[in-house]
PDB file of C-alpha atoms in Angstrom:
ATOM      1  CA  MET A   1      26.787 -74.881  45.775  1.00  0.00           C
ATOM      2  CA  PRO A   2      26.602 -71.032  45.312  1.00  0.00           C
ATOM      3  CA  ASP A   3      25.011 -69.172  48.240  1.00  0.00           C
ATOM      4  CA  PRO A   4      22.057 -67.288  47.415  1.00  0.00           C
ATOM      5  CA  ARG A   5      22.620 -64.499  49.422  1.00  0.00           C
ATOM      6  CA  PHE A   6      24.735 -63.808  46.451  1.00  0.00           C
ATOM      7  CA  HIS A   7      24.898 -64.039  42.818  1.00  0.00           C
ATOM      8  CA  VAL A   8      28.104 -63.902  40.976  1.00  0.00           C
ATOM      9  CA  GLU A   9      28.333 -63.521  37.321  1.00  0.00           C
ATOM     10  CA  ARG A  10      30.864 -61.627  34.422  1.00  0.00           C
ATOM     11  CA  PRO A  11      28.062 -59.132  32.102  1.00  0.00           C
ATOM     12  CA  MET A  12      31.837 -58.321  30.230  1.00  0.00           C
ATOM     13  CA  ALA A  13      34.900 -59.904  29.900  1.00  0.00           C
ATOM     14  CA  GLN A  14      36.627 -59.092  33.418  1.00  0.00           C
ATOM     15  CA  VAL A  15      33.816 -57.875  35.587  1.00  0.00           C
ATOM     16  CA  VAL A  16      32.633 -59.858  37.922  1.00  0.00           C
ATOM     17  CA  THR A  17      29.184 -58.626  39.893  1.00  0.00           C
ATOM     18  CA  VAL A  18      28.468 -59.758  43.025  1.00  0.00           C
ATOM     19  CA  THR A  19      24.825 -59.271  43.686  1.00  0.00           C
ATOM     20  CA  ILE A  20      23.904 -59.843  47.827  1.00  0.00           C
ATOM     21  CA  ASP A  21      20.489 -61.124  48.043  1.00  0.00           C
ATOM     22  CA  ARG A  22      18.927 -60.839  51.772  1.00  0.00           C
ATOM     23  CA  PRO A  23      15.750 -59.570  51.711  1.00  0.00           C
ATOM     24  CA  GLU A  24      13.926 -60.968  54.473  1.00  0.00           C
ATOM     25  CA  ARG A  25      16.533 -58.646  56.397  1.00  0.00           C
ATOM     26  CA  ASN A  26      16.680 -55.884  53.826  1.00  0.00           C
ATOM     27  CA  ASN A  27      20.599 -57.594  53.220  1.00  0.00           C
ATOM     28  CA  ALA A  28      21.284 -56.935  56.680  1.00  0.00           C
ATOM     29  CA  PHE A  29      24.873 -59.164  57.412  1.00  0.00           C
ATOM     30  CA  ASP A  30      25.030 -60.791  60.184  1.00  0.00           C
ATOM     31  CA  MET A  31      28.176 -63.674  61.078  1.00  0.00           C
ATOM     32  CA  ASP A  32      27.652 -66.161  58.604  1.00  0.00           C
ATOM     33  CA  THR A  33      26.687 -63.616  56.241  1.00  0.00           C
ATOM     34  CA  VAL A  34      30.599 -62.133  56.289  1.00  0.00           C
ATOM     35  CA  GLN A  35      32.117 -65.317  56.692  1.00  0.00           C
ATOM     36  CA  ALA A  36      29.985 -65.866  52.855  1.00  0.00           C
ATOM     37  CA  MET A  37      30.583 -63.317  50.877  1.00  0.00           C
ATOM     38  CA  LEU A  38      34.260 -64.103  52.073  1.00  0.00           C
ATOM     39  CA  ARG A  39      34.444 -67.175  51.058  1.00  0.00           C
ATOM     40  CA  VAL A  40      32.731 -65.709  47.415  1.00  0.00           C
ATOM     41  CA  TRP A  41      35.010 -63.082  47.196  1.00  0.00           C
ATOM     42  CA  GLY A  42      38.255 -65.688  47.206  1.00  0.00           C
ATOM     43  CA  GLU A  43      36.518 -67.953  44.645  1.00  0.00           C
ATOM     44  CA  ILE A  44      35.837 -65.043  42.812  1.00  0.00           C
ATOM     45  CA  GLU A  45      39.659 -64.311  42.787  1.00  0.00           C
ATOM     46  CA  ALA A  46      40.332 -67.504  43.088  1.00  0.00           C
ATOM     47  CA  ALA A  47      39.326 -67.889  39.462  1.00  0.00           C
ATOM     48  CA  GLY A  48      40.894 -65.673  37.783  1.00  0.00           C
ATOM     49  CA  GLY A  49      40.595 -63.585  34.989  1.00  0.00           C
ATOM     50  CA  ALA A  50      38.633 -60.525  36.542  1.00  0.00           C
ATOM     51  CA  ARG A  51      40.625 -56.974  36.647  1.00  0.00           C
ATOM     52  CA  VAL A  52      37.118 -55.226  38.086  1.00  0.00           C
ATOM     53  CA  ALA A  53      34.448 -56.057  40.413  1.00  0.00           C
ATOM     54  CA  ILE A  54      30.485 -53.862  41.313  1.00  0.00           C
ATOM     55  CA  ILE A  55      29.181 -55.461  44.972  1.00  0.00           C
ATOM     56  CA  ARG A  56      25.109 -54.260  43.613  1.00  0.00           C
ATOM     57  CA  SER A  57      22.086 -54.695  45.210  1.00  0.00           C
ATOM     58  CA  ALA A  58      19.018 -57.109  44.775  1.00  0.00           C
ATOM     59  CA  LEU A  59      16.919 -55.442  46.166  1.00  0.00           C
ATOM     60  CA  PRO A  60      15.385 -51.520  45.060  1.00  0.00           C
ATOM     61  CA  ARG A  61      15.771 -50.466  47.884  1.00  0.00           C
ATOM     62  CA  SER A  62      18.263 -50.854  50.264  1.00  0.00           C
ATOM     63  CA  TRP A  63      22.295 -51.846  49.677  1.00  0.00           C
ATOM     64  CA  MET A  64      23.394 -53.110  52.246  1.00  0.00           C
ATOM     65  CA  ALA A  65      21.682 -52.281  55.734  1.00  0.00           C
ATOM     66  CA  GLY A  66      24.015 -53.016  58.177  1.00  0.00           C
ATOM     67  CA  GLY A  67      24.642 -55.371  60.563  1.00  0.00           C
ATOM     68  CA  ASP A  68      21.610 -58.199  61.445  1.00  0.00           C
ATOM     69  CA  ILE A  69      20.131 -55.888  64.607  1.00  0.00           C
ATOM     70  CA  THR A  70      18.546 -59.234  64.751  1.00  0.00           C
ATOM     71  CA  GLY A  71      21.089 -61.343  66.302  1.00  0.00           C
ATOM     72  CA  MET A  72      23.456 -58.097  67.031  1.00  0.00           C
ATOM     73  CA  ARG A  73      21.052 -57.924  70.814  1.00  0.00           C
ATOM     74  CA  GLU A  74      22.192 -61.269  71.605  1.00  0.00           C
ATOM     75  CA  LEU A  75      25.438 -61.516  71.433  1.00  0.00           C
ATOM     76  CA  THR A  76      28.232 -62.038  73.722  1.00  0.00           C
ATOM     77  CA  LEU A  77      31.291 -60.437  74.306  1.00  0.00           C
ATOM     78  CA  GLU A  78      33.612 -63.467  73.187  1.00  0.00           C
ATOM     79  CA  GLU A  79      30.316 -63.367  69.709  1.00  0.00           C
ATOM     80  CA  GLY A  80      31.448 -59.813  69.420  1.00  0.00           C
ATOM     81  CA  ALA A  81      34.867 -60.166  69.270  1.00  0.00           C
ATOM     82  CA  ARG A  82      34.266 -62.091  66.638  1.00  0.00           C
ATOM     83  CA  PHE A  83      31.781 -60.737  64.730  1.00  0.00           C
ATOM     84  CA  VAL A  84      33.292 -56.764  64.238  1.00  0.00           C
ATOM     85  CA  TYR A  85      36.940 -58.794  63.651  1.00  0.00           C
ATOM     86  CA  ALA A  86      35.736 -60.853  60.828  1.00  0.00           C
ATOM     87  CA  GLY A  87      33.244 -57.541  59.810  1.00  0.00           C
ATOM     88  CA  HIS A  88      37.411 -55.994  59.425  1.00  0.00           C
ATOM     89  CA  GLU A  89      38.427 -58.884  57.921  1.00  0.00           C
ATOM     90  CA  LEU A  90      35.606 -58.457  54.950  1.00  0.00           C
ATOM     91  CA  MET A  91      36.946 -54.979  54.933  1.00  0.00           C
ATOM     92  CA  ARG A  92      40.501 -55.069  54.256  1.00  0.00           C
ATOM     93  CA  THR A  93      40.510 -58.126  51.846  1.00  0.00           C
ATOM     94  CA  LEU A  94      38.449 -55.955  49.413  1.00  0.00           C
ATOM     95  CA  GLU A  95      39.884 -53.234  49.955  1.00  0.00           C
ATOM     96  CA  ARG A  96      43.437 -55.013  49.140  1.00  0.00           C
ATOM     97  CA  SER A  97      42.098 -57.360  46.641  1.00  0.00           C
ATOM     98  CA  ALA A  98      44.034 -56.891  43.247  1.00  0.00           C
ATOM     99  CA  LEU A  99      40.740 -56.345  41.366  1.00  0.00           C
ATOM    100  CA  VAL A 100      38.847 -52.703  41.494  1.00  0.00           C
ATOM    101  CA  VAL A 101      35.681 -52.391  43.610  1.00  0.00           C
ATOM    102  CA  ILE A 102      33.036 -50.319  42.703  1.00  0.00           C
ATOM    103  CA  GLY A 103      29.920 -50.538  44.637  1.00  0.00           C
ATOM    104  CA  ALA A 104      26.762 -50.446  42.942  1.00  0.00           C
ATOM    105  CA  ILE A 105      24.659 -48.709  46.284  1.00  0.00           C
ATOM    106  CA  GLY A 106      20.601 -48.083  45.187  1.00  0.00           C
ATOM    107  CA  GLY A 107      19.168 -47.452  48.841  1.00  0.00           C
ATOM    108  CA  PHE A 108      19.608 -47.791  51.846  1.00  0.00           C
ATOM    109  CA  ALA A 109      23.945 -48.632  52.597  1.00  0.00           C
ATOM    110  CA  LEU A 110      23.365 -47.906  56.163  1.00  0.00           C
ATOM    111  CA  GLY A 111      25.923 -49.021  59.468  1.00  0.00           C
ATOM    112  CA  GLY A 112      27.789 -51.084  57.809  1.00  0.00           C
ATOM    113  CA  GLY A 113      26.366 -50.796  54.212  1.00  0.00           C
ATOM    114  CA  THR A 114      28.485 -46.791  54.308  1.00  0.00           C
ATOM    115  CA  GLU A 115      30.952 -48.762  55.913  1.00  0.00           C
ATOM    116  CA  LEU A 116      31.217 -51.084  52.944  1.00  0.00           C
ATOM    117  CA  ALA A 117      30.729 -48.922  50.073  1.00  0.00           C
ATOM    118  CA  LEU A 118      33.131 -46.916  52.550  1.00  0.00           C
ATOM    119  CA  ALA A 119      35.936 -50.070  51.531  1.00  0.00           C
ATOM    120  CA  CYS A 120      34.763 -49.872  47.512  1.00  0.00           C
ATOM    121  CA  ASP A 121      38.220 -48.400  45.699  1.00  0.00           C
ATOM    122  CA  LEU A 122      35.306 -45.953  43.745  1.00  0.00           C
ATOM    123  CA  ARG A 123      31.284 -45.721  44.688  1.00  0.00           C
ATOM    124  CA  VAL A 124      27.939 -44.973  42.330  1.00  0.00           C
ATOM    125  CA  ALA A 125      25.414 -44.288  43.780  1.00  0.00           C
ATOM    126  CA  SER A 126      21.411 -43.753  41.532  1.00  0.00           C
ATOM    127  CA  THR A 127      19.608 -40.634  43.054  1.00  0.00           C
ATOM    128  CA  ALA A 128      17.759 -43.182  45.465  1.00  0.00           C
ATOM    129  CA  ALA A 129      20.366 -44.009  47.777  1.00  0.00           C
ATOM    130  CA  VAL A 130      21.167 -43.776  51.591  1.00  0.00           C
ATOM    131  CA  PHE A 131      24.093 -42.713  53.792  1.00  0.00           C
ATOM    132  CA  GLY A 132      24.776 -42.821  57.107  1.00  0.00           C
ATOM    133  CA  GLN A 133      26.366 -43.762  60.003  1.00  0.00           C
ATOM    134  CA  PRO A 134      23.244 -43.916  63.359  1.00  0.00           C
ATOM    135  CA  GLU A 135      25.074 -46.484  65.620  1.00  0.00           C
ATOM    136  CA  VAL A 136      24.856 -44.402  68.437  1.00  0.00           C
ATOM    137  CA  ALA A 137      21.351 -44.304  68.267  1.00  0.00           C
ATOM    138  CA  LEU A 138      21.204 -47.887  68.546  1.00  0.00           C
ATOM    139  CA  GLY A 139      23.998 -47.725  71.755  1.00  0.00           C
ATOM    140  CA  LEU A 140      27.062 -48.919  69.622  1.00  0.00           C
ATOM    141  CA  LEU A 141      29.381 -46.740  67.195  1.00  0.00           C
ATOM    142  CA  PRO A 142      30.930 -48.168  64.242  1.00  0.00           C
ATOM    143  CA  GLY A 143      32.596 -51.215  64.144  1.00  0.00           C
ATOM    144  CA  TRP A 144      33.942 -51.879  60.836  1.00  0.00           C
ATOM    145  CA  GLY A 145      35.755 -49.168  59.276  1.00  0.00           C
ATOM    146  CA  GLY A 146      33.266 -46.429  59.952  1.00  0.00           C
ATOM    147  CA  THR A 147      35.254 -44.361  62.454  1.00  0.00           C
ATOM    148  CA  GLN A 148      38.817 -44.598  60.275  1.00  0.00           C
ATOM    149  CA  ARG A 149      37.699 -45.258  56.540  1.00  0.00           C
ATOM    150  CA  LEU A 150      34.581 -42.253  56.463  1.00  0.00           C
ATOM    151  CA  ALA A 151      37.871 -39.734  58.363  1.00  0.00           C
ATOM    152  CA  ARG A 152      39.806 -40.803  55.500  1.00  0.00           C
ATOM    153  CA  VAL A 153      37.744 -40.049  52.409  1.00  0.00           C
ATOM    154  CA  ILE A 154      35.753 -37.596  53.388  1.00  0.00           C
ATOM    155  CA  GLY A 155      37.875 -36.025  56.515  1.00  0.00           C
ATOM    156  CA  GLU A 156      37.338 -35.731  60.131  1.00  0.00           C
ATOM    157  CA  SER A 157      34.865 -33.539  60.786  1.00  0.00           C
ATOM    158  CA  GLN A 158      32.693 -34.379  58.535  1.00  0.00           C
ATOM    159  CA  ALA A 159      32.919 -38.075  60.194  1.00  0.00           C
ATOM    160  CA  LEU A 160      33.031 -36.607  63.012  1.00  0.00           C
ATOM    161  CA  ASP A 161      29.521 -34.520  62.462  1.00  0.00           C
ATOM    162  CA  LEU A 162      27.848 -38.195  60.588  1.00  0.00           C
ATOM    163  CA  ILE A 163      28.668 -40.141  63.121  1.00  0.00           C
ATOM    164  CA  LEU A 164      27.737 -38.460  66.350  1.00  0.00           C
ATOM    165  CA  THR A 165      24.567 -36.909  64.529  1.00  0.00           C
ATOM    166  CA  GLY A 166      23.975 -40.582  63.219  1.00  0.00           C
ATOM    167  CA  ARG A 167      22.141 -37.861  60.471  1.00  0.00           C
ATOM    168  CA  ARG A 168      21.580 -39.238  56.641  1.00  0.00           C
ATOM    169  CA  LEU A 169      23.395 -37.808  53.306  1.00  0.00           C
ATOM    170  CA  ASN A 170      21.449 -38.182  50.225  1.00  0.00           C
ATOM    171  CA  ALA A 171      23.195 -38.982  47.670  1.00  0.00           C
ATOM    172  CA  GLU A 172      23.967 -34.820  46.406  1.00  0.00           C
ATOM    173  CA  GLU A 173      24.890 -34.833  49.787  1.00  0.00           C
ATOM    174  CA  ALA A 174      27.345 -37.551  49.850  1.00  0.00           C
ATOM    175  CA  LEU A 175      28.004 -36.335  46.422  1.00  0.00           C
ATOM    176  CA  SER A 176      29.181 -33.010  47.328  1.00  0.00           C
ATOM    177  CA  MET A 177      31.228 -34.328  50.887  1.00  0.00           C
ATOM    178  CA  GLY A 178      33.719 -36.532  48.188  1.00  0.00           C
ATOM    179  CA  LEU A 179      32.083 -39.921  50.420  1.00  0.00           C
ATOM    180  CA  VAL A 180      30.678 -40.896  46.667  1.00  0.00           C
ATOM    181  CA  ASN A 181      32.484 -40.106  43.496  1.00  0.00           C
ATOM    182  CA  ARG A 182      29.091 -39.581  40.692  1.00  0.00           C
ATOM    183  CA  VAL A 183      25.648 -40.140  41.121  1.00  0.00           C
ATOM    184  CA  CYS A 184      22.499 -41.302  38.852  1.00  0.00           C
ATOM    185  CA  ALA A 185      19.075 -41.604  37.869  1.00  0.00           C
ATOM    186  CA  PRO A 186      17.957 -45.208  39.097  1.00  0.00           C
ATOM    187  CA  GLU A 187      17.742 -47.403  35.761  1.00  0.00           C
ATOM    188  CA  GLN A 188      20.922 -45.701  35.226  1.00  0.00           C
ATOM    189  CA  LEU A 189      22.933 -47.882  37.828  1.00  0.00           C
ATOM    190  CA  ASP A 190      23.969 -50.562  36.208  1.00  0.00           C
ATOM    191  CA  GLU A 191      24.782 -49.127  33.292  1.00  0.00           C
ATOM    192  CA  GLU A 192      27.413 -46.581  34.928  1.00  0.00           C
ATOM    193  CA  CYS A 193      29.108 -48.796  36.686  1.00  0.00           C
ATOM    194  CA  LEU A 194      30.007 -50.627  33.653  1.00  0.00           C
ATOM    195  CA  GLU A 195      30.650 -48.048  32.345  1.00  0.00           C
ATOM    196  CA  LEU A 196      33.277 -46.970  34.774  1.00  0.00           C
ATOM    197  CA  ALA A 197      34.591 -50.216  34.278  1.00  0.00           C
ATOM    198  CA  LYS A 198      34.931 -49.971  30.931  1.00  0.00           C
ATOM    199  CA  SER A 199      37.604 -47.301  31.185  1.00  0.00           C
ATOM    200  CA  ILE A 200      39.650 -48.840  34.568  1.00  0.00           C
ATOM    201  CA  LEU A 201      40.052 -51.401  31.766  1.00  0.00           C
ATOM    202  CA  ALA A 202      41.213 -49.620  28.974  1.00  0.00           C
ATOM    203  CA  ASN A 203      44.158 -49.041  31.412  1.00  0.00           C
ATOM    204  CA  ALA A 204      47.072 -51.291  31.560  1.00  0.00           C
ATOM    205  CA  PRO A 205      46.444 -53.773  34.401  1.00  0.00           C
ATOM    206  CA  MET A 206      49.523 -53.807  36.334  1.00  0.00           C
ATOM    207  CA  ALA A 207      49.618 -49.686  37.131  1.00  0.00           C
ATOM    208  CA  VAL A 208      46.138 -49.815  37.664  1.00  0.00           C
ATOM    209  CA  MET A 209      46.384 -52.503  40.394  1.00  0.00           C
ATOM    210  CA  ARG A 210      50.330 -51.301  41.123  1.00  0.00           C
ATOM    211  CA  SER A 211      48.315 -47.215  41.462  1.00  0.00           C
ATOM    212  CA  LYS A 212      45.699 -49.245  44.195  1.00  0.00           C
ATOM    213  CA  ARG A 213      47.936 -50.988  46.098  1.00  0.00           C
ATOM    214  CA  ALA A 214      49.988 -46.957  46.271  1.00  0.00           C
ATOM    215  CA  ILE A 215      47.071 -45.927  47.241  1.00  0.00           C
ATOM    216  CA  LYS A 216      46.543 -47.770  49.547  1.00  0.00           C
ATOM    217  CA  GLU A 217      49.565 -48.940  51.198  1.00  0.00           C
ATOM    218  CA  GLY A 218      50.244 -45.391  51.391  1.00  0.00           C
ATOM    219  CA  LEU A 219      47.324 -44.229  52.675  1.00  0.00           C
ATOM    220  CA  ARG A 220      48.356 -46.287  55.906  1.00  0.00           C
ATOM    221  CA  ALA A 221      51.968 -44.820  56.260  1.00  0.00           C
ATOM    222  CA  SER A 222      54.443 -40.924  56.353  1.00  0.00           C
ATOM    223  CA  LEU A 223      54.060 -38.733  53.325  1.00  0.00           C
ATOM    224  CA  ASP A 224      57.731 -39.006  53.599  1.00  0.00           C
ATOM    225  CA  GLN A 225      56.949 -43.561  52.732  1.00  0.00           C
ATOM    226  CA  GLY A 226      54.526 -43.376  50.864  1.00  0.00           C
ATOM    227  CA  LEU A 227      56.329 -42.001  48.633  1.00  0.00           C
ATOM    228  CA  VAL A 228      58.798 -44.548  48.789  1.00  0.00           C
ATOM    229  CA  ILE A 229      55.948 -46.493  48.544  1.00  0.00           C
ATOM    230  CA  GLU A 230      55.066 -45.245  45.214  1.00  0.00           C
ATOM    231  CA  ALA A 231      58.591 -44.775  43.911  1.00  0.00           C
ATOM    232  CA  GLU A 232      58.973 -48.548  44.228  1.00  0.00           C
ATOM    233  CA  ALA A 233      55.583 -48.998  42.702  1.00  0.00           C
ATOM    234  CA  TRP A 234      57.402 -46.462  39.863  1.00  0.00           C
ATOM    235  CA  LEU A 235      59.948 -48.961  39.204  1.00  0.00           C
ATOM    236  CA  ALA A 236      58.486 -52.814  39.838  1.00  0.00           C
ATOM    237  CA  ASN A 237      56.263 -50.853  36.900  1.00  0.00           C
ATOM    238  CA  LEU A 238      59.227 -50.146  34.982  1.00  0.00           C
ATOM    239  CA  SER A 239      59.748 -53.489  33.983  1.00  0.00           C
ATOM    240  CA  SER A 240      56.677 -54.827  31.954  1.00  0.00           C
ATOM    241  CA  PRO A 241      56.403 -55.131  28.780  1.00  0.00           C
ATOM    242  CA  ASP A 242      53.059 -52.658  28.841  1.00  0.00           C
ATOM    243  CA  ARG A 243      54.497 -49.594  29.486  1.00  0.00           C
ATOM    244  CA  VAL A 244      57.243 -50.017  26.507  1.00  0.00           C
ATOM    245  CA  GLU A 245      53.252 -50.781  24.551  1.00  0.00           C
ATOM    246  CA  GLY A 246      51.734 -47.980  25.999  1.00  0.00           C
ATOM    247  CA  LEU A 247      54.186 -44.949  25.201  1.00  0.00           C
ATOM    248  CA  SER A 248      55.231 -46.573  22.313  1.00  0.00           C
ATOM    249  CA  ALA A 249      51.123 -46.638  21.235  1.00  0.00           C
ATOM    250  CA  PHE A 250      51.201 -43.121  22.333  1.00  0.00           C
ATOM    251  CA  LEU A 251      54.251 -41.506  19.811  1.00  0.00           C
ATOM    252  CA  GLU A 252      52.788 -43.796  17.427  1.00  0.00           C
ATOM    253  CA  LYS A 253      49.245 -42.855  17.789  1.00  0.00           C
ATOM    254  CA  ARG A 254      47.749 -45.618  18.145  1.00  0.00           C
ATOM    255  CA  LYS A 255      45.544 -47.416  20.778  1.00  0.00           C
ATOM    256  CA  PRO A 256      47.582 -49.785  23.196  1.00  0.00           C
ATOM    257  CA  LYS A 257      47.451 -53.545  22.622  1.00  0.00           C
ATOM    258  CA  PHE A 258      48.141 -53.787  27.066  1.00  0.00           C
ATOM    259  CA  GLY A 259      48.481 -57.086  27.825  1.00  0.00           C
ATOM    260  CA  GLY A 260      48.909 -57.549  31.774  1.00  0.00           C
ATOM    261  CA  ARG A 261      52.858 -58.725  31.609  1.00  0.00           C
ATOM    262  CA  GLU A 262      55.242 -58.252  34.631  1.00  0.00           C
TER     263      GLU A 262
END
C-alpha cells in the first residue's frame, strides 16, 4: 500500500519525483517517517528505469522541517541512538544512490531539512527557501550529517558560523555560499528541476553514474587515494559502448545515442 507521506511519480522518462507530504508536522521526520522514506527509496531503486530523482514538497511553505520536535523531546538514550543512526542511513542511502538526486527546495529546510538537502547531489532552491542548522538553540546539535557535510560543501569557517549561531539563510545567501546550485522563482521550481534533469539525462548514463561515485568516494579519501578512485572509474568506463558512441558522435558532428550499457 502506498505511504500517504510520500507520493512517487514519473513526470518524464527516467525521472522520478518523491513528494514529501506530512502537513500536520510541516514535513518534519520522526523515526517512522525516516524508515518509510527508506522503504520508498528501496522500492524506487528496485523498480529501475530511473536515472534522476527529484525530492520535492507538497507544502508551499515547508520543504522538510527537520526532526519532529514533539517526539524528540521524549526520546530515551536508546531511542535517540536508533533515531540518529536511522537518519544517517537515510542520508547515506541518497548520497550513495546510483540515481542523481536533486533537491527541489521551496520553503523551510531547517535542521534535518538542511541535512537532507546536503545529502542530495544537486540543490535547486526557490526564493522562498530558508536554510539553517538551529539545533544549538534547542539544546541539540546537528545529528544527521550537518557537522560533516555542511563543512565539506561550504567550508569549515562558514559551517562553524551557521551551526554555532543557528542563524538562517535565505536562498540568495545559500547560493553565494555554494550551499545550493540554482535559485528560481517559486512557481518555476519544478520546471527548473526538470530542465536540470534533462541536461543530466542527455549524457552517457554510465559516465554520469561513475562520475558521481568517484566524487563521493574521493571526498572520503586523501587526494592521492581519490586520484586512484578516479582512474579506476575512468578505466571501468572505457569498456562501455557509450564511450565509443560519444566520441564517434563528436567526430561525426551528430547527437550521440547512448544506451547506458557496460
